[in-house]
Amino acid sequence: MSVLVWIEQNQNGVVPNSFEVLGKAREIAAALGTQTVAAVLGDNASAAESVRPYGPDVVLAITGPVLANYRLSAYTAALRKAVEAVGATVVLTAATVHGREVAAMLASQLDAGYAPDAIDLRVENGRLVAVRSVYSNNILADVTFNSPVQVVSVRPRSFPMPEPGAPGGEVRTLDPGLSENDVKEKVLEVKSTDTGEISLTDASIIVSGGRGVAQDPAKGFALVAELASVLGAAVGASRAAVDAGYIPYKHQVGQTGKTVKPDLYIAAGISGAIQHLAGMGGSKVIVAINKDPEAPIFEKANYGIVGDLFQVLPALTAEFKKRLGK
Ligand code: FAD
């Protein structure tokens, strides 16, 4: 038995959400009386050392040229091998774009139960329970499994980032036994789209704009970005703002955009439609700026500012600059 965590990597190294999952995995493994295994996949094992300070019992380095770039069929096959090699009964990934799909495909191949996008995990009577948020945290569903292997993807920022300690755990290598012929997809070119912006899913503060900027969208989103910059925050948006072409889709928060869980979410000119709340309702503190005192977002907000965002945002930026000494 073991709890296996896929340690996802991108062009910047290990995706930090994987460490959040690994931290929780250690708790779950302790409650189940078993080991934590961190699976690092790639064309070399260089990331294995960066995982050891996060305390898994074993780092399983699964390496081979076919794993150089993320490909769904190759990564699923390699993780399947890892599950068999360490007798994993629980498999955890971060619920990133890749983490969700690889977990789903792995679960289907193993005939295992799958709880996607869980926000909490616990062990009850020796069994894993995954908690899923439904309707923007209005319902929390406990999911249990009746399959021998249980697969869960965990929503980013559901658990704190563990503190690294002294490197522990042994590094073991595993040959995935895959050749190019076993892999269904080909990667022709890898282009970095990293613009140095803070990613929405990792951000602890997000400032978002909505259709409320309509009278001057360029200025409105410049004000949103200015406040975000002073706070070290990521910029988000409602779908109405994205659909209107005010800002690219990658900023969209909500049911058909990104699910975020920052410590602070500032929503400017966003009405609070259920589909938007589905993406940010789990934020710790919500501040809403809206000129309509009846806007539904105020029902969800911890703090509400009734006013015109074109006046409120610059005032907030100026005040934060003063207080933060910027
Ligand atoms: P509006 O609802 O038009 O609200 C604008 C707000 O700005 C109003 O409350 C208004 O009072 C306020 N305002 C106007 N001027 C100012 C000003 N100067 N200062 C301050 N406040 C001002 N939406 C998402 O956001 N994300 C999704 O992922 C998403 N997915 C969807 C999926 C489906 C299947 C469907 C059907 C819809 C989805 N939507 C999604 C759309 C959603 O239903 C709403 O239409 C959208 O969230 C509205 O965006 P908004 O709040 O910016 O605009």
CSV table of C-alpha atoms and ligand atoms in Angstrom, one decimal:
chain,number,residue,atom,x,y,z
A,1,MET,CA,0.0,0.0,0.0
A,2,SER,CA,1.1,3.6,-0.6
A,3,VAL,CA,-0.2,7.1,-1.4
A,4,LEU,CA,1.3,8.1,-4.7
A,5,VAL,CA,1.5,11.8,-5.7
A,6,TRP,CA,2.3,12.9,-9.3
A,7,ILE,CA,4.8,15.8,-9.0
A,8,GLU,CA,3.9,17.9,-12.1
A,9,GLN,CA,6.6,20.0,-13.8
A,10,ASN,CA,6.4,22.7,-16.4
A,11,GLN,CA,9.1,25.0,-17.9
A,12,ASN,CA,9.6,26.7,-14.5
A,13,GLY,CA,10.3,23.4,-12.7
A,14,VAL,CA,7.9,21.7,-10.2
A,15,VAL,CA,4.4,23.1,-10.2
A,16,PRO,CA,4.1,24.4,-6.6
A,17,ASN,CA,0.5,23.0,-6.3
A,18,SER,CA,2.1,19.5,-6.4
A,19,PHE,CA,3.9,20.3,-3.1
A,20,GLU,CA,0.7,21.4,-1.5
A,21,VAL,CA,-0.8,18.0,-2.5
A,22,LEU,CA,2.4,16.2,-1.3
A,23,GLY,CA,2.1,17.9,2.1
A,24,LYS,CA,-1.5,16.6,2.6
A,25,ALA,CA,-0.6,13.2,1.2
A,26,ARG,CA,1.8,12.7,4.1
A,27,GLU,CA,-1.0,13.3,6.5
A,28,ILE,CA,-3.3,10.9,4.6
A,29,ALA,CA,-0.6,8.2,4.4
A,30,ALA,CA,0.1,8.5,8.1
A,31,ALA,CA,-3.6,8.1,8.9
A,32,LEU,CA,-3.7,5.1,6.6
A,33,GLY,CA,-0.5,3.7,8.1
A,34,THR,CA,1.3,3.7,4.8
A,35,GLN,CA,4.0,5.4,2.8
A,36,THR,CA,4.1,8.5,0.6
A,37,VAL,CA,5.6,8.1,-2.8
A,38,ALA,CA,6.3,11.1,-5.0
A,39,ALA,CA,6.4,10.2,-8.7
A,40,VAL,CA,8.6,12.5,-10.8
A,41,LEU,CA,8.3,12.0,-14.6
A,42,GLY,CA,10.6,13.3,-17.3
A,43,ASP,CA,13.5,12.6,-19.6
A,44,ASN,CA,15.9,12.9,-16.6
A,45,ALA,CA,15.6,12.6,-12.8
A,46,SER,CA,16.9,16.1,-12.0
A,47,ALA,CA,13.7,17.2,-10.3
A,48,ALA,CA,13.8,14.3,-7.8
A,49,GLU,CA,16.3,16.1,-5.5
A,50,SER,CA,14.0,19.2,-5.3
A,51,VAL,CA,11.2,17.0,-4.0
A,52,ARG,CA,13.1,15.3,-1.2
A,53,PRO,CA,12.9,18.3,1.2
A,54,TYR,CA,9.1,18.0,1.1
A,55,GLY,CA,9.3,14.7,3.0
A,56,PRO,CA,8.0,11.8,0.9
A,57,ASP,CA,9.2,8.3,2.0
A,58,VAL,CA,10.2,7.5,-1.6
A,59,VAL,CA,10.8,9.7,-4.7
A,60,LEU,CA,10.2,7.5,-7.7
A,61,ALA,CA,12.0,8.9,-10.7
A,62,ILE,CA,10.4,7.5,-13.9
A,63,THR,CA,12.6,8.6,-16.7
A,64,GLY,CA,12.8,8.1,-20.5
A,65,PRO,CA,13.0,10.1,-23.7
A,66,VAL,CA,9.3,9.6,-24.3
A,67,LEU,CA,8.6,11.5,-21.1
A,68,ALA,CA,10.5,14.6,-22.2
A,69,ASN,CA,7.3,16.6,-22.8
A,70,TYR,CA,3.9,16.0,-21.1
A,71,ARG,CA,1.8,13.8,-23.3
A,72,LEU,CA,-1.4,12.3,-21.9
A,73,SER,CA,-1.0,8.7,-23.1
A,74,ALA,CA,2.7,8.5,-22.1
A,75,TYR,CA,2.3,10.1,-18.7
A,76,THR,CA,-0.8,7.9,-17.9
A,77,ALA,CA,1.1,4.8,-18.9
A,78,ALA,CA,4.1,5.8,-16.8
A,79,LEU,CA,1.9,6.6,-13.7
A,80,ARG,CA,0.1,3.3,-14.2
A,81,LYS,CA,3.5,1.5,-14.0
A,82,ALA,CA,4.3,3.5,-10.8
A,83,VAL,CA,1.0,2.5,-9.2
A,84,GLU,CA,1.8,-1.2,-9.9
A,85,ALA,CA,5.4,-0.8,-8.8
A,86,VAL,CA,4.6,0.7,-5.4
A,87,GLY,CA,1.2,-0.9,-4.8
A,88,ALA,CA,-0.5,2.5,-4.6
A,89,THR,CA,-4.1,2.5,-3.3
A,90,VAL,CA,-4.4,6.3,-3.4
A,91,VAL,CA,-3.2,8.4,-6.3
A,92,LEU,CA,-3.3,12.2,-6.0
A,93,THR,CA,-2.6,15.0,-8.5
A,94,ALA,CA,-3.0,18.7,-8.4
A,95,ALA,CA,-6.2,19.6,-10.3
A,96,THR,CA,-4.3,21.6,-12.9
A,97,VAL,CA,-5.2,21.2,-16.6
A,98,HIS,CA,-2.8,18.3,-16.9
A,99,GLY,CA,-3.4,16.9,-13.4
A,100,ARG,CA,-7.1,16.6,-14.0
A,101,GLU,CA,-6.9,14.8,-17.3
A,102,VAL,CA,-4.1,12.4,-16.4
A,103,ALA,CA,-6.0,11.5,-13.2
A,104,ALA,CA,-9.2,10.9,-15.1
A,105,MET,CA,-7.5,8.7,-17.7
A,106,LEU,CA,-5.5,6.8,-15.1
A,107,ALA,CA,-8.7,6.1,-13.1
A,108,SER,CA,-10.5,4.9,-16.1
A,109,GLN,CA,-7.6,2.5,-17.0
A,110,LEU,CA,-7.4,1.2,-13.5
A,111,ASP,CA,-11.2,0.9,-13.1
A,112,ALA,CA,-10.7,3.1,-10.1
A,113,GLY,CA,-13.1,5.7,-8.5
A,114,TYR,CA,-12.1,9.3,-9.3
A,115,ALA,CA,-13.0,12.4,-7.3
A,116,PRO,CA,-11.9,15.4,-9.5
A,117,ASP,CA,-11.1,18.9,-8.1
A,118,ALA,CA,-11.4,18.0,-4.4
A,119,ILE,CA,-11.0,20.7,-1.8
A,120,ASP,CA,-10.2,18.6,1.2
A,121,LEU,CA,-9.2,15.0,2.1
A,122,ARG,CA,-9.5,13.0,5.3
A,123,VAL,CA,-9.4,9.5,6.5
A,124,GLU,CA,-12.5,8.1,8.3
A,125,ASN,CA,-12.7,4.6,9.6
A,126,GLY,CA,-9.6,3.7,7.6
A,127,ARG,CA,-11.1,5.0,4.3
A,128,LEU,CA,-10.2,8.0,2.2
A,129,VAL,CA,-12.9,10.7,2.0
A,130,ALA,CA,-12.5,13.4,-0.6
A,131,VAL,CA,-14.6,16.6,-0.2
A,132,ARG,CA,-15.8,18.3,-3.4
A,133,SER,CA,-17.4,21.7,-3.6
A,134,VAL,CA,-20.6,22.0,-5.5
A,135,TYR,CA,-22.4,25.3,-6.5
A,136,SER,CA,-19.6,27.6,-5.3
A,137,ASN,CA,-19.2,26.0,-1.9
A,138,ASN,CA,-22.9,26.1,-1.1
A,139,ILE,CA,-22.8,22.3,-0.9
A,140,LEU,CA,-19.8,20.2,0.2
A,141,ALA,CA,-20.0,16.6,-1.0
A,142,ASP,CA,-18.1,13.8,0.8
A,143,VAL,CA,-17.0,11.2,-1.8
A,144,THR,CA,-15.9,7.7,-0.7
A,145,PHE,CA,-14.8,4.9,-2.9
A,146,ASN,CA,-15.5,1.2,-3.3
A,147,SER,CA,-12.6,0.5,-5.7
A,148,PRO,CA,-9.3,-0.8,-4.5
A,149,VAL,CA,-7.5,2.2,-6.1
A,150,GLN,CA,-8.8,5.7,-5.4
A,151,VAL,CA,-7.8,8.7,-7.6
A,152,VAL,CA,-8.3,12.3,-6.6
A,153,SER,CA,-7.2,15.6,-8.2
A,154,VAL,CA,-6.9,18.4,-5.7
A,155,ARG,CA,-7.9,22.0,-6.4
A,156,PRO,CA,-4.9,24.3,-6.2
A,157,ARG,CA,-4.4,26.2,-3.0
A,158,SER,CA,-6.6,23.8,-1.0
A,159,PHE,CA,-3.7,23.0,1.3
A,160,PRO,CA,-0.9,25.2,2.6
A,161,MET,CA,2.5,25.0,0.9
A,162,PRO,CA,4.6,22.7,3.2
A,163,GLU,CA,7.9,24.1,4.6
A,164,PRO,CA,10.8,22.3,3.1
A,165,GLY,CA,13.1,20.5,5.6
A,166,ALA,CA,16.2,18.3,5.5
A,167,PRO,CA,16.2,16.2,2.3
A,168,GLY,CA,14.6,12.8,3.2
A,169,GLY,CA,13.3,9.8,1.4
A,170,GLU,CA,15.2,7.5,-0.9
A,171,VAL,CA,15.2,8.1,-4.7
A,172,ARG,CA,14.3,5.1,-6.7
A,173,THR,CA,14.3,4.9,-10.5
A,174,LEU,CA,11.7,3.1,-12.6
A,175,ASP,CA,11.9,2.4,-16.3
A,176,PRO,CA,8.6,3.2,-17.8
A,177,GLY,CA,9.2,0.6,-20.5
A,178,LEU,CA,7.6,2.9,-23.2
A,179,SER,CA,8.7,3.4,-26.7
A,180,GLU,CA,7.6,6.1,-29.1
A,181,ASN,CA,5.2,3.6,-30.7
A,182,ASP,CA,3.3,3.3,-27.4
A,183,VAL,CA,2.5,7.0,-27.4
A,184,LYS,CA,-0.5,8.4,-29.2
A,185,GLU,CA,0.5,12.0,-29.4
A,186,LYS,CA,3.5,13.8,-30.9
A,187,VAL,CA,4.8,17.2,-29.7
A,188,LEU,CA,6.0,19.1,-32.7
A,189,GLU,CA,7.1,22.3,-31.0
A,190,VAL,CA,7.1,23.8,-27.5
A,191,LYS,CA,6.6,27.6,-27.3
A,192,SER,CA,6.9,29.3,-24.0
A,193,THR,CA,3.9,31.6,-23.3
A,194,ASP,CA,5.3,32.5,-19.9
A,195,THR,CA,5.0,36.3,-19.7
A,196,GLY,CA,6.2,36.6,-16.1
A,197,GLU,CA,2.6,37.4,-15.0
A,198,ILE,CA,1.5,35.9,-11.7
A,199,SER,CA,-0.7,32.9,-12.5
A,200,LEU,CA,-4.3,33.1,-11.4
A,201,THR,CA,-4.3,29.6,-9.9
A,202,ASP,CA,-1.2,30.3,-7.8
A,203,ALA,CA,-2.1,33.8,-6.7
A,204,SER,CA,-2.8,34.6,-3.1
A,205,ILE,CA,-4.4,37.9,-4.2
A,206,ILE,CA,-6.5,38.5,-7.4
A,207,VAL,CA,-8.0,41.7,-8.7
A,208,SER,CA,-10.7,41.1,-11.3
A,209,GLY,CA,-12.7,43.3,-13.6
A,210,GLY,CA,-16.1,42.8,-15.2
A,211,ARG,CA,-18.5,44.4,-17.6
A,212,GLY,CA,-18.6,47.4,-15.2
A,213,VAL,CA,-15.6,48.8,-17.0
A,214,ALA,CA,-17.7,49.1,-20.2
A,215,GLN,CA,-17.6,52.9,-20.4
A,216,ASP,CA,-13.8,52.8,-21.0
A,217,PRO,CA,-12.6,49.1,-21.0
A,218,ALA,CA,-8.9,49.9,-21.6
A,219,LYS,CA,-8.8,52.4,-18.8
A,220,GLY,CA,-10.9,50.1,-16.5
A,221,PHE,CA,-8.5,47.2,-16.9
A,222,ALA,CA,-5.5,49.4,-16.6
A,223,LEU,CA,-6.8,50.5,-13.2
A,224,VAL,CA,-7.4,46.8,-12.3
A,225,ALA,CA,-3.9,46.0,-13.4
A,226,GLU,CA,-2.4,48.9,-11.5
A,227,LEU,CA,-4.0,47.8,-8.2
A,228,ALA,CA,-2.9,44.2,-8.9
A,229,SER,CA,0.6,45.3,-9.5
A,230,VAL,CA,0.8,47.3,-6.2
A,231,LEU,CA,-0.6,44.3,-4.3
A,232,GLY,CA,1.5,41.7,-6.1
A,233,ALA,CA,-1.8,40.2,-7.4
A,234,ALA,CA,-2.9,38.4,-10.5
A,235,VAL,CA,-5.5,40.0,-12.9
A,236,GLY,CA,-8.8,38.2,-13.3
A,237,ALA,CA,-12.0,38.9,-15.3
A,238,SER,CA,-15.6,37.9,-15.7
A,239,ARG,CA,-16.7,36.1,-18.8
A,240,ALA,CA,-18.7,39.2,-19.9
A,241,ALA,CA,-15.4,41.1,-20.0
A,242,VAL,CA,-13.7,38.4,-21.9
A,243,ASP,CA,-16.5,37.9,-24.3
A,244,ALA,CA,-16.6,41.6,-25.0
A,245,GLY,CA,-12.9,41.4,-25.9
A,246,TYR,CA,-11.7,43.6,-23.1
A,247,ILE,CA,-9.1,41.0,-21.9
A,248,PRO,CA,-7.9,37.6,-23.1
A,249,TYR,CA,-9.7,34.4,-22.0
A,250,LYS,CA,-6.7,33.2,-19.9
A,251,HIS,CA,-7.8,35.7,-17.3
A,252,GLN,CA,-11.4,34.4,-17.0
A,253,VAL,CA,-12.5,33.2,-13.6
A,254,GLY,CA,-15.6,31.0,-13.3
A,255,GLN,CA,-17.4,27.9,-14.4
A,256,THR,CA,-15.9,28.0,-17.9
A,257,GLY,CA,-12.7,29.8,-16.8
A,258,LYS,CA,-10.3,29.2,-14.0
A,259,THR,CA,-11.2,28.1,-10.5
A,260,VAL,CA,-9.2,30.2,-8.0
A,261,LYS,CA,-8.9,30.2,-4.2
A,262,PRO,CA,-6.9,33.3,-3.2
A,263,ASP,CA,-6.7,34.8,0.3
A,264,LEU,CA,-8.1,38.0,-1.2
A,265,TYR,CA,-10.4,38.4,-4.2
A,266,ILE,CA,-11.3,42.0,-5.3
A,267,ALA,CA,-14.1,42.0,-7.8
A,268,ALA,CA,-14.6,45.4,-9.6
A,269,GLY,CA,-17.7,45.9,-11.7
A,270,ILE,CA,-18.7,42.2,-11.5
A,271,SER,CA,-22.4,41.5,-10.7
A,272,GLY,CA,-21.8,38.1,-9.0
A,273,ALA,CA,-23.5,35.6,-11.4
A,274,ILE,CA,-23.5,32.0,-10.2
A,275,GLN,CA,-21.1,31.0,-13.0
A,276,HIS,CA,-18.6,33.6,-11.8
A,277,LEU,CA,-19.1,32.6,-8.1
A,278,ALA,CA,-18.4,29.0,-9.1
A,279,GLY,CA,-14.8,30.0,-9.9
A,280,MET,CA,-14.0,32.2,-6.9
A,281,GLY,CA,-16.6,31.5,-4.2
A,282,GLY,CA,-13.9,29.6,-2.2
A,283,SER,CA,-11.8,32.8,-1.8
A,284,LYS,CA,-11.0,33.5,1.8
A,285,VAL,CA,-11.9,37.2,1.7
A,286,ILE,CA,-14.0,38.8,-1.0
A,287,VAL,CA,-14.2,42.5,-1.6
A,288,ALA,CA,-16.7,43.8,-4.1
A,289,ILE,CA,-16.8,47.2,-5.8
A,290,ASN,CA,-20.1,47.9,-7.6
A,291,LYS,CA,-22.1,51.0,-8.1
A,292,ASP,CA,-25.4,49.0,-7.7
A,293,PRO,CA,-26.0,48.4,-3.9
A,294,GLU,CA,-28.4,45.5,-4.9
A,295,ALA,CA,-25.7,43.7,-7.0
A,296,PRO,CA,-25.8,39.9,-6.0
A,297,ILE,CA,-22.0,39.9,-5.4
A,298,PHE,CA,-22.5,41.8,-2.2
A,299,GLU,CA,-24.3,38.8,-0.7
A,300,LYS,CA,-21.1,36.8,-1.1
A,301,ALA,CA,-18.7,39.6,-0.3
A,302,ASN,CA,-17.0,40.0,3.1
A,303,TYR,CA,-16.5,43.7,2.3
A,304,GLY,CA,-18.6,45.8,-0.1
A,305,ILE,CA,-17.8,49.2,-1.6
A,306,VAL,CA,-20.7,50.8,-3.3
A,307,GLY,CA,-19.2,53.2,-5.8
A,308,ASP,CA,-17.9,53.8,-9.3
A,309,LEU,CA,-14.8,51.6,-10.0
A,310,PHE,CA,-13.2,54.4,-12.0
A,311,GLN,CA,-13.0,56.3,-8.7
A,312,VAL,CA,-12.7,53.5,-6.2
A,313,LEU,CA,-9.8,51.6,-7.8
A,314,PRO,CA,-7.4,54.6,-8.1
A,315,ALA,CA,-8.3,55.5,-4.5
A,316,LEU,CA,-7.5,52.0,-3.3
A,317,THR,CA,-4.2,51.9,-5.3
A,318,ALA,CA,-3.1,55.2,-3.9
A,319,GLU,CA,-3.9,54.1,-0.3
A,320,PHE,CA,-2.1,50.7,-0.7
A,321,LYS,CA,0.9,52.5,-2.3
A,322,LYS,CA,1.1,54.7,0.8
A,323,ARG,CA,0.6,51.9,3.3
A,324,LEU,CA,2.9,49.5,1.6
A,325,GLY,CA,5.5,52.2,1.0
A,326,LYS,CA,5.5,51.7,-2.8
B,1,FAD,P1,-22.7,42.0,-15.6
B,1,FAD,O1,-23.5,40.9,-15.0
B,1,FAD,O2,-23.2,42.9,-16.7
B,1,FAD,O3,-22.3,43.0,-14.3
B,1,FAD,C1,-21.6,44.2,-14.4
B,1,FAD,C2,-21.7,44.8,-13.1
B,1,FAD,O4,-20.9,46.0,-13.1
B,1,FAD,C3,-23.1,45.2,-12.6
B,1,FAD,O5,-23.4,44.7,-11.4
B,1,FAD,C4,-23.1,46.7,-12.5
B,1,FAD,O6,-23.8,47.3,-11.5
B,1,FAD,C5,-21.6,47.0,-12.3
B,1,FAD,N1,-21.1,48.3,-12.8
B,1,FAD,C6,-21.4,48.9,-14.0
B,1,FAD,N2,-20.7,50.0,-14.1
B,1,FAD,C7,-19.9,50.1,-13.0
B,1,FAD,C8,-19.0,51.1,-12.5
B,1,FAD,N3,-18.6,52.1,-13.3
B,1,FAD,N4,-18.4,50.9,-11.3
B,1,FAD,C9,-18.7,49.8,-10.5
B,1,FAD,N5,-19.6,48.9,-10.9
B,1,FAD,C10,-20.2,49.0,-12.2
B,1,FAD,N6,-19.3,34.2,-16.2
B,1,FAD,C11,-18.0,34.3,-15.6
B,1,FAD,O7,-17.7,35.3,-15.1
B,1,FAD,N7,-17.2,33.2,-15.7
B,1,FAD,C12,-17.5,32.1,-16.2
B,1,FAD,O8,-16.7,31.2,-16.3
B,1,FAD,C13,-18.8,32.0,-16.8
B,1,FAD,N8,-19.2,30.8,-17.4
B,1,FAD,C14,-20.5,30.7,-17.9
B,1,FAD,C15,-21.0,29.5,-18.4
B,1,FAD,C16,-22.3,29.4,-18.8
B,1,FAD,C17,-22.8,28.1,-19.3
B,1,FAD,C18,-23.1,30.5,-18.8
B,1,FAD,C19,-24.5,30.4,-19.3
B,1,FAD,C20,-22.7,31.7,-18.4
B,1,FAD,C21,-21.4,31.9,-17.9
B,1,FAD,N9,-20.9,33.1,-17.4
B,1,FAD,C22,-19.7,33.1,-16.8
B,1,FAD,C23,-21.6,34.3,-17.6
B,1,FAD,C24,-22.4,34.8,-16.3
B,1,FAD,O9,-23.7,34.2,-16.4
B,1,FAD,C25,-22.5,36.3,-16.4
B,1,FAD,O10,-23.1,36.7,-17.6
B,1,FAD,C26,-21.2,37.1,-16.2
B,1,FAD,O11,-20.5,36.6,-15.1
B,1,FAD,C27,-21.5,38.5,-16.0
B,1,FAD,O12,-20.3,39.2,-16.0
B,1,FAD,P2,-20.2,40.6,-15.3
B,1,FAD,O13,-20.5,40.5,-13.8
B,1,FAD,O14,-18.9,41.3,-15.6
B,1,FAD,O15,-21.3,41.5,-16.0
